[in-house]
PDB file of C-alpha atoms in Angstrom:
ATOM      1  CA  ASP W   7      -6.279  22.497  18.069  1.00 63.00           C
ATOM      2  CA  GLY W   8      -8.955  23.932  15.901  1.00 72.00           C
ATOM      3  CA  GLY W   9      -8.212  24.348  12.285  1.00 93.00           C
ATOM      4  CA  ILE W  10      -9.220  23.529   8.650  1.00 95.00           C
ATOM      5  CA  THR W  11      -8.422  19.973   6.970  1.00 95.00           C
ATOM      6  CA  GLN W  12      -7.960  19.450   3.334  1.00 96.00           C
ATOM      7  CA  SER W  13      -7.443  16.312   2.014  1.00 90.00           C
ATOM      8  CA  PRO W  14      -5.676  14.931   0.153  1.00 91.00           C
ATOM      9  CA  LYS W  15      -2.544  16.955  -0.129  1.00 93.00           C
ATOM     10  CA  TYR W  16      -1.848  15.833  -3.706  1.00 95.00           C
ATOM     11  CA  LEU W  17      -4.762  14.351  -6.127  1.00 94.00           C
ATOM     12  CA  PHE W  18      -4.098  12.952  -9.455  1.00 94.00           C
ATOM     13  CA  ARG W  19      -6.727  12.117 -11.945  1.00 91.00           C
ATOM     14  CA  LYS W  20      -7.399  11.281 -15.461  1.00 91.00           C
ATOM     15  CA  GLU W  21      -9.136  13.548 -17.944  1.00 90.00           C
ATOM     16  CA  GLY W  22     -12.887  13.341 -18.144  1.00 90.00           C
ATOM     17  CA  GLN W  23     -13.188  12.124 -14.421  1.00 91.00           C
ATOM     18  CA  ASN W  24     -14.913  14.272 -11.625  1.00 93.00           C
ATOM     19  CA  VAL W  25     -12.870  14.427  -8.351  1.00 94.00           C
ATOM     20  CA  THR W  26     -14.208  15.941  -4.973  1.00 96.00           C
ATOM     21  CA  LEU W  27     -11.922  17.605  -2.658  1.00 96.00           C
ATOM     22  CA  SER W  28     -12.450  17.746   0.895  1.00 96.00           C
ATOM     23  CA  CYS W  29     -12.704  20.625   3.276  1.00 97.00           C
ATOM     24  CA  GLU W  30     -13.290  20.205   7.252  1.00 97.00           C
ATOM     25  CA  GLN W  31     -13.285  22.770   9.812  1.00 97.00           C
ATOM     26  CA  ASN W  32     -13.646  22.540  13.598  1.00 96.00           C
ATOM     27  CA  LEU W  33     -13.493  26.540  14.429  1.00 94.00           C
ATOM     28  CA  ASN W  34     -17.175  26.681  14.435  1.00 94.00           C
ATOM     29  CA  HIS W  35     -17.209  28.952  11.447  1.00 93.00           C
ATOM     30  CA  ASP W  36     -20.318  30.112   9.518  1.00 92.00           C
ATOM     31  CA  ALA W  37     -18.451  31.105   6.276  1.00 92.00           C
ATOM     32  CA  MET W  38     -16.591  28.891   4.158  1.00 94.00           C
ATOM     33  CA  TYR W  39     -14.848  29.560   0.883  1.00 95.00           C
ATOM     34  CA  TRP W  40     -12.895  27.839  -1.939  1.00 97.00           C
ATOM     35  CA  TYR W  41     -10.358  29.478  -3.930  1.00 96.00           C
ATOM     36  CA  ARG W  42      -8.217  28.278  -6.681  1.00 97.00           C
ATOM     37  CA  GLN W  43      -4.405  29.381  -7.245  1.00 95.00           C
ATOM     38  CA  ASP W  44      -2.687  29.025 -10.457  1.00 93.00           C
ATOM     39  CA  PRO W  45       1.105  30.034 -10.886  1.00 84.00           C
ATOM     40  CA  GLY W  46       1.681  33.826 -11.252  1.00 76.00           C
ATOM     41  CA  GLN W  47      -1.768  34.479 -10.069  1.00 80.00           C
ATOM     42  CA  GLY W  48      -3.522  35.228  -7.104  1.00 87.00           C
ATOM     43  CA  LEU W  49      -6.643  33.476  -5.381  1.00 93.00           C
ATOM     44  CA  ARG W  50      -9.626  33.288  -7.276  1.00 94.00           C
ATOM     45  CA  LEU W  51     -13.031  32.569  -5.806  1.00 93.00           C
ATOM     46  CA  ILE W  52     -14.587  29.525  -6.835  1.00 96.00           C
ATOM     47  CA  TYR W  53     -17.805  29.137  -4.474  1.00 96.00           C
ATOM     48  CA  TYR W  54     -18.717  30.465  -0.888  1.00 94.00           C
ATOM     49  CA  SER W  55     -21.156  29.700   1.757  1.00 94.00           C
ATOM     50  CA  HIS W  56     -22.261  31.873   4.414  1.00 91.00           C
ATOM     51  CA  ILE W  57     -24.670  29.565   6.171  1.00 92.00           C
ATOM     52  CA  VAL W  58     -25.593  25.800   5.913  1.00 95.00           C
ATOM     53  CA  ASN W  59     -27.746  24.641   2.854  1.00 96.00           C
ATOM     54  CA  ASP W  60     -26.676  27.845   0.990  1.00 95.00           C
ATOM     55  CA  PHE W  61     -23.679  28.731  -1.359  1.00 96.00           C
ATOM     56  CA  GLN W  62     -23.166  31.064  -4.152  1.00 94.00           C
ATOM     57  CA  LYS W  63     -21.117  31.234  -6.967  1.00 95.00           C
ATOM     58  CA  GLY W  64     -17.667  33.065  -7.084  1.00 92.00           C
ATOM     59  CA  ASP W  65     -15.827  34.551 -10.153  1.00 90.00           C
ATOM     60  CA  ILE W  66     -14.803  31.235 -11.681  1.00 95.00           C
ATOM     61  CA  ALA W  67     -17.714  28.629 -10.550  1.00 96.00           C
ATOM     62  CA  GLU W  68     -17.851  27.224 -14.052  1.00 96.00           C
ATOM     63  CA  GLY W  69     -17.179  23.628 -14.027  1.00 96.00           C
ATOM     64  CA  TYR W  70     -17.103  23.135 -10.361  1.00 97.00           C
ATOM     65  CA  SER W  71     -19.945  22.560  -8.025  1.00 97.00           C
ATOM     66  CA  VAL W  72     -20.189  22.336  -4.035  1.00 98.00           C
ATOM     67  CA  SER W  73     -22.552  21.383  -1.130  1.00 97.00           C
ATOM     68  CA  ARG W  74     -22.868  22.815   2.292  1.00 97.00           C
ATOM     69  CA  GLU W  75     -25.076  19.887   4.120  1.00 97.00           C
ATOM     70  CA  LYS W  76     -23.121  20.552   7.321  1.00 97.00           C
ATOM     71  CA  LYS W  77     -21.532  23.591   9.094  1.00 96.00           C
ATOM     72  CA  GLU W  78     -18.213  21.878   9.400  1.00 97.00           C
ATOM     73  CA  SER W  79     -18.011  20.587   5.847  1.00 98.00           C
ATOM     74  CA  PHE W  80     -17.773  22.207   2.334  1.00 98.00           C
ATOM     75  CA  PRO W  81     -16.537  19.935  -0.391  1.00 98.00           C
ATOM     76  CA  LEU W  82     -15.509  20.867  -3.867  1.00 97.00           C
ATOM     77  CA  THR W  83     -16.119  18.752  -6.874  1.00 97.00           C
ATOM     78  CA  VAL W  84     -14.077  19.553  -9.850  1.00 96.00           C
ATOM     79  CA  THR W  85     -16.348  18.121 -13.113  1.00 94.00           C
ATOM     80  CA  SER W  86     -15.320  17.108 -16.318  1.00 89.00           C
ATOM     81  CA  ALA W  87     -16.767  20.465 -17.761  1.00 88.00           C
ATOM     82  CA  GLN W  88     -13.794  22.407 -16.054  1.00 89.00           C
ATOM     83  CA  LYS W  89     -11.244  22.907 -19.057  1.00 89.00           C
ATOM     84  CA  ASN W  90      -8.326  23.500 -16.813  1.00 91.00           C
ATOM     85  CA  PRO W  91      -8.736  21.554 -13.684  1.00 94.00           C
ATOM     86  CA  THR W  92      -4.891  21.370 -12.591  1.00 95.00           C
ATOM     87  CA  ALA W  93      -4.333  23.754 -10.110  1.00 96.00           C
ATOM     88  CA  PHE W  94      -3.898  24.544  -6.249  1.00 96.00           C
ATOM     89  CA  TYR W  95      -6.958  24.517  -4.260  1.00 97.00           C
ATOM     90  CA  LEU W  96      -7.428  26.165  -1.144  1.00 97.00           C
ATOM     91  CA  CYS W  97     -10.304  26.123   1.366  1.00 97.00           C
ATOM     92  CA  ALA W  98     -11.222  28.544   3.849  1.00 94.00           C
ATOM     93  CA  SER W  99     -13.577  29.733   6.637  1.00 94.00           C
ATOM     94  CA  SER W 100     -14.316  32.746   8.640  1.00 91.00           C
ATOM     95  CA  GLN W 101     -16.401  33.509  11.834  1.00 88.00           C
ATOM     96  CA  GLY W 102     -18.521  35.801   9.510  1.00 76.00           C
ATOM     97  CA  VAL W 103     -18.177  37.554   6.398  1.00 71.00           C
ATOM     98  CA  PRO W 104     -14.541  38.639   5.409  1.00 64.00           C
ATOM     99  CA  TYR W 105     -15.806  42.422   6.148  1.00 65.00           C
ATOM    100  CA  ASN W 106     -15.109  41.909  10.131  1.00 70.00           C
ATOM    101  CA  SER W 107     -13.694  38.487  10.071  1.00 77.00           C
ATOM    102  CA  PRO W 108     -10.446  37.484   8.379  1.00 81.00           C
ATOM    103  CA  LEU W 109     -10.284  33.951   6.609  1.00 87.00           C
ATOM    104  CA  HIS W 110      -8.333  30.963   8.013  1.00 91.00           C
ATOM    105  CA  PHE W 111      -7.199  28.677   5.225  1.00 94.00           C
ATOM    106  CA  GLY W 112      -6.394  25.276   5.298  1.00 95.00           C
ATOM    107  CA  ASN W 113      -2.997  23.553   3.668  1.00 94.00           C
ATOM    108  CA  GLY W 114      -4.561  23.222   0.303  1.00 96.00           C
ATOM    109  CA  THR W 115      -4.832  20.284  -2.239  1.00 96.00           C
ATOM    110  CA  ARG W 116      -2.625  20.145  -5.463  1.00 96.00           C
ATOM    111  CA  LEU W 117      -5.071  18.787  -8.389  1.00 96.00           C
ATOM    112  CA  THR W 118      -3.167  17.409 -11.379  1.00 95.00           C
ATOM    113  CA  VAL W 119      -5.350  16.005 -14.366  1.00 93.00           C
ATOM    114  CA  THR W 120      -3.748  14.209 -17.159  1.00 91.00           C
TER     115      THR W 120
ATOM    116  CA  ALA N  29     -16.664  44.463  -9.843  1.00 73.00           C
ATOM    117  CA  GLN N  30     -13.960  45.029  -7.347  1.00 81.00           C
ATOM    118  CA  THR N  31     -10.350  44.886  -8.324  1.00 90.00           C
ATOM    119  CA  VAL N  32      -7.278  44.378  -6.433  1.00 95.00           C
ATOM    120  CA  THR N  33      -3.701  45.370  -8.151  1.00 96.00           C
ATOM    121  CA  GLN N  34      -0.254  44.724  -6.961  1.00 97.00           C
ATOM    122  CA  SER N  35       2.121  45.968  -9.521  1.00 96.00           C
ATOM    123  CA  GLN N  36       5.378  44.603  -8.307  1.00 96.00           C
ATOM    124  CA  PRO N  37       5.507  40.627  -9.314  1.00 95.00           C
ATOM    125  CA  GLU N  38       9.097  40.348  -7.603  1.00 96.00           C
ATOM    126  CA  MET N  39      10.686  42.382  -4.820  1.00 97.00           C
ATOM    127  CA  SER N  40      14.011  41.879  -2.992  1.00 97.00           C
ATOM    128  CA  VAL N  41      15.644  43.310   0.101  1.00 97.00           C
ATOM    129  CA  GLN N  42      18.673  43.176   2.145  1.00 97.00           C
ATOM    130  CA  GLU N  43      18.137  41.594   5.671  1.00 97.00           C
ATOM    131  CA  ALA N  44      17.544  44.080   8.120  1.00 97.00           C
ATOM    132  CA  GLU N  45      16.591  46.730   5.752  1.00 97.00           C
ATOM    133  CA  THR N  46      12.877  48.175   5.123  1.00 98.00           C
ATOM    134  CA  VAL N  47      10.827  47.060   2.065  1.00 98.00           C
ATOM    135  CA  THR N  48       7.435  48.394   0.822  1.00 98.00           C
ATOM    136  CA  LEU N  49       4.810  46.331  -1.160  1.00 98.00           C
ATOM    137  CA  SER N  50       2.441  48.150  -3.315  1.00 98.00           C
ATOM    138  CA  CYS N  51      -1.223  47.670  -3.619  1.00 98.00           C
ATOM    139  CA  THR N  52      -4.022  49.497  -5.260  1.00 97.00           C
ATOM    140  CA  TYR N  53      -7.807  48.493  -5.306  1.00 96.00           C
ATOM    141  CA  ASP N  54     -10.899  49.623  -6.978  1.00 94.00           C
ATOM    142  CA  THR N  55     -14.144  49.608  -5.604  1.00 91.00           C
ATOM    143  CA  SER N  56     -17.479  51.619  -5.299  1.00 90.00           C
ATOM    144  CA  GLU N  57     -18.424  50.666  -1.461  1.00 88.00           C
ATOM    145  CA  SER N  58     -17.714  52.684   1.384  1.00 85.00           C
ATOM    146  CA  ASP N  59     -17.659  49.826   3.969  1.00 87.00           C
ATOM    147  CA  TYR N  60     -14.903  47.310   3.617  1.00 91.00           C
ATOM    148  CA  TYR N  61     -11.594  45.793   5.127  1.00 92.00           C
ATOM    149  CA  LEU N  62      -8.134  45.320   3.578  1.00 94.00           C
ATOM    150  CA  PHE N  63      -5.679  42.580   4.204  1.00 94.00           C
ATOM    151  CA  TRP N  64      -2.089  41.511   3.511  1.00 96.00           C
ATOM    152  CA  TYR N  65      -1.650  37.735   3.453  1.00 96.00           C
ATOM    153  CA  LYS N  66       1.759  35.909   3.408  1.00 96.00           C
ATOM    154  CA  GLN N  67       2.307  32.634   1.712  1.00 95.00           C
ATOM    155  CA  PRO N  68       5.719  31.069   2.247  1.00 94.00           C
ATOM    156  CA  PRO N  69       6.838  27.884   0.454  1.00 90.00           C
ATOM    157  CA  SER N  70       4.777  25.873   2.550  1.00 89.00           C
ATOM    158  CA  ARG N  71       1.626  27.476   0.546  1.00 90.00           C
ATOM    159  CA  GLN N  72      -0.030  28.136   3.819  1.00 91.00           C
ATOM    160  CA  MET N  73      -1.778  31.504   3.772  1.00 93.00           C
ATOM    161  CA  ILE N  74      -1.131  33.652   6.994  1.00 94.00           C
ATOM    162  CA  LEU N  75      -2.844  36.902   8.002  1.00 93.00           C
ATOM    163  CA  VAL N  76      -0.210  39.521   8.159  1.00 96.00           C
ATOM    164  CA  ILE N  77      -2.356  42.397   8.892  1.00 95.00           C
ATOM    165  CA  ARG N  78      -5.925  44.073   8.523  1.00 93.00           C
ATOM    166  CA  GLN N  79      -7.320  47.591   7.962  1.00 94.00           C
ATOM    167  CA  GLU N  80     -10.564  48.449   8.563  1.00 91.00           C
ATOM    168  CA  ALA N  81     -11.580  51.398   5.898  1.00 90.00           C
ATOM    169  CA  TYR N  82     -13.549  53.362   8.036  1.00 89.00           C
ATOM    170  CA  LYS N  83     -10.346  53.823  10.195  1.00 88.00           C
ATOM    171  CA  GLN N  84      -8.006  56.587   9.392  1.00 85.00           C
ATOM    172  CA  GLN N  85      -5.335  55.435  11.494  1.00 91.00           C
ATOM    173  CA  ASN N  86      -2.847  52.747   9.802  1.00 94.00           C
ATOM    174  CA  ALA N  87      -2.533  49.472  11.154  1.00 93.00           C
ATOM    175  CA  THR N  88       0.469  48.140  12.799  1.00 93.00           C
ATOM    176  CA  GLU N  89       1.483  44.657  13.654  1.00 93.00           C
ATOM    177  CA  ASN N  90       5.163  44.488  15.188  1.00 95.00           C
ATOM    178  CA  ARG N  91       7.470  45.089  12.068  1.00 97.00           C
ATOM    179  CA  PHE N  92       4.590  45.260   9.978  1.00 97.00           C
ATOM    180  CA  SER N  93       2.601  48.463   9.165  1.00 97.00           C
ATOM    181  CA  VAL N  94       0.274  49.736   6.155  1.00 97.00           C
ATOM    182  CA  ASN N  95      -0.059  53.241   4.506  1.00 97.00           C
ATOM    183  CA  PHE N  96      -3.623  53.273   3.766  1.00 96.00           C
ATOM    184  CA  GLN N  97      -4.704  55.971   1.377  1.00 95.00           C
ATOM    185  CA  LYS N  98      -8.615  55.673   1.123  1.00 93.00           C
ATOM    186  CA  ALA N  99      -9.234  58.731  -1.097  1.00 93.00           C
ATOM    187  CA  ALA N 100      -6.459  57.214  -3.436  1.00 95.00           C
ATOM    188  CA  LYS N 101      -7.336  53.660  -2.923  1.00 95.00           C
ATOM    189  CA  SER N 102      -3.909  52.623  -1.914  1.00 96.00           C
ATOM    190  CA  PHE N 103      -2.852  49.964   0.589  1.00 96.00           C
ATOM    191  CA  SER N 104       0.754  49.632   0.780  1.00 98.00           C
ATOM    192  CA  LEU N 105       2.504  47.049   3.327  1.00 98.00           C
ATOM    193  CA  LYS N 106       5.870  48.303   4.833  1.00 98.00           C
ATOM    194  CA  ILE N 107       8.174  45.486   6.700  1.00 98.00           C
ATOM    195  CA  SER N 108      10.702  47.065   8.649  1.00 98.00           C
ATOM    196  CA  ASP N 109      13.994  45.097   9.918  1.00 97.00           C
ATOM    197  CA  SER N 110      13.248  42.442   7.089  1.00 98.00           C
ATOM    198  CA  GLN N 111      14.117  38.822   8.381  1.00 97.00           C
ATOM    199  CA  LEU N 112      14.955  35.728   6.131  1.00 97.00           C
ATOM    200  CA  GLY N 113      11.714  34.555   7.493  1.00 96.00           C
ATOM    201  CA  ASP N 114       9.801  37.211   5.641  1.00 97.00           C
ATOM    202  CA  ALA N 115      10.510  35.568   2.336  1.00 97.00           C
ATOM    203  CA  ALA N 116       7.313  34.805   0.927  1.00 97.00           C
ATOM    204  CA  MET N 117       4.221  35.448  -1.830  1.00 96.00           C
ATOM    205  CA  TYR N 118       2.531  38.487  -0.065  1.00 97.00           C
ATOM    206  CA  PHE N 119      -1.153  39.059  -1.351  1.00 97.00           C
ATOM    207  CA  CYS N 120      -3.112  42.211  -1.077  1.00 96.00           C
ATOM    208  CA  ALA N 121      -6.918  41.626  -0.329  1.00 94.00           C
ATOM    209  CA  TRP N 122     -10.149  43.426  -0.400  1.00 92.00           C
ATOM    210  CA  GLY N 123     -13.020  42.104   1.623  1.00 87.00           C
ATOM    211  CA  ALA N 124     -16.821  42.995   2.025  1.00 82.00           C
ATOM    212  CA  GLN N 125     -19.129  40.139   1.312  1.00 76.00           C
ATOM    213  CA  LYS N 126     -16.214  38.129   0.024  1.00 80.00           C
ATOM    214  CA  LEU N 127     -12.598  38.467  -0.419  1.00 86.00           C
ATOM    215  CA  VAL N 128     -10.883  39.614  -3.542  1.00 89.00           C
ATOM    216  CA  PHE N 129      -6.911  39.030  -4.046  1.00 93.00           C
ATOM    217  CA  GLY N 130      -4.391  40.782  -5.695  1.00 95.00           C
ATOM    218  CA  GLN N 131      -1.885  38.850  -8.007  1.00 94.00           C
ATOM    219  CA  GLY N 132       0.769  38.657  -5.364  1.00 95.00           C
ATOM    220  CA  THR N 133       4.412  40.007  -4.952  1.00 97.00           C
ATOM    221  CA  ARG N 134       7.194  37.599  -4.504  1.00 96.00           C
ATOM    222  CA  LEU N 135       9.539  38.769  -1.672  1.00 98.00           C
ATOM    223  CA  THR N 136      13.247  37.938  -1.530  1.00 97.00           C
ATOM    224  CA  ILE N 137      15.580  38.499   1.303  1.00 97.00           C
ATOM    225  CA  ASN N 138      19.083  38.806   0.514  1.00 96.00           C
ATOM    226  CA  PRO N 139      21.180  37.776   3.601  1.00 94.00           C
TER     227      PRO N 139
END
């Protein structure tokens, strides 16, 4: 079955370390997205990519970096510059932009930094 | 910048009854889509319903329907015959080049 795989489900890191969250999709979707979800808040867009080798900052990109070297992969690195990295991270993809194509989401990664 | 506001942090309804979740948004664009997503305790995001802004007819998916008022920038979700499995966080979202989400409404179903 096609879908989006995020790994790992739970991730623990020490403060000051960079950490990379994996997101892989086999839906042949062009666009991919990273969202952050904090308790009591909605999803906030970190980065998005509409085509390979191109990506744009979302609303809260500071302290994060991404790459899009392959269509099916969009890893997110949480750097030590991110002041409050503990959160639930969701990756999503869509056939086109959300304008006419709904997002398909992965199951998320819960990152805890102590 | 586009914003989406859900003014009801929590809602509850008796099983089999009807509940309406509110959503307002702010945008200067004329072409866009609106969505309702459901997030159960598993935290998987599930698309419930979507509405094209250029369509006046309200979208319907089985027990789920929307009341789309474009001039008022309002997009409410009505759930009829509520079921225990409807308990979840519900997010309203506005979409054009990217998707902007509201803060969510936690829906509880009372048996």
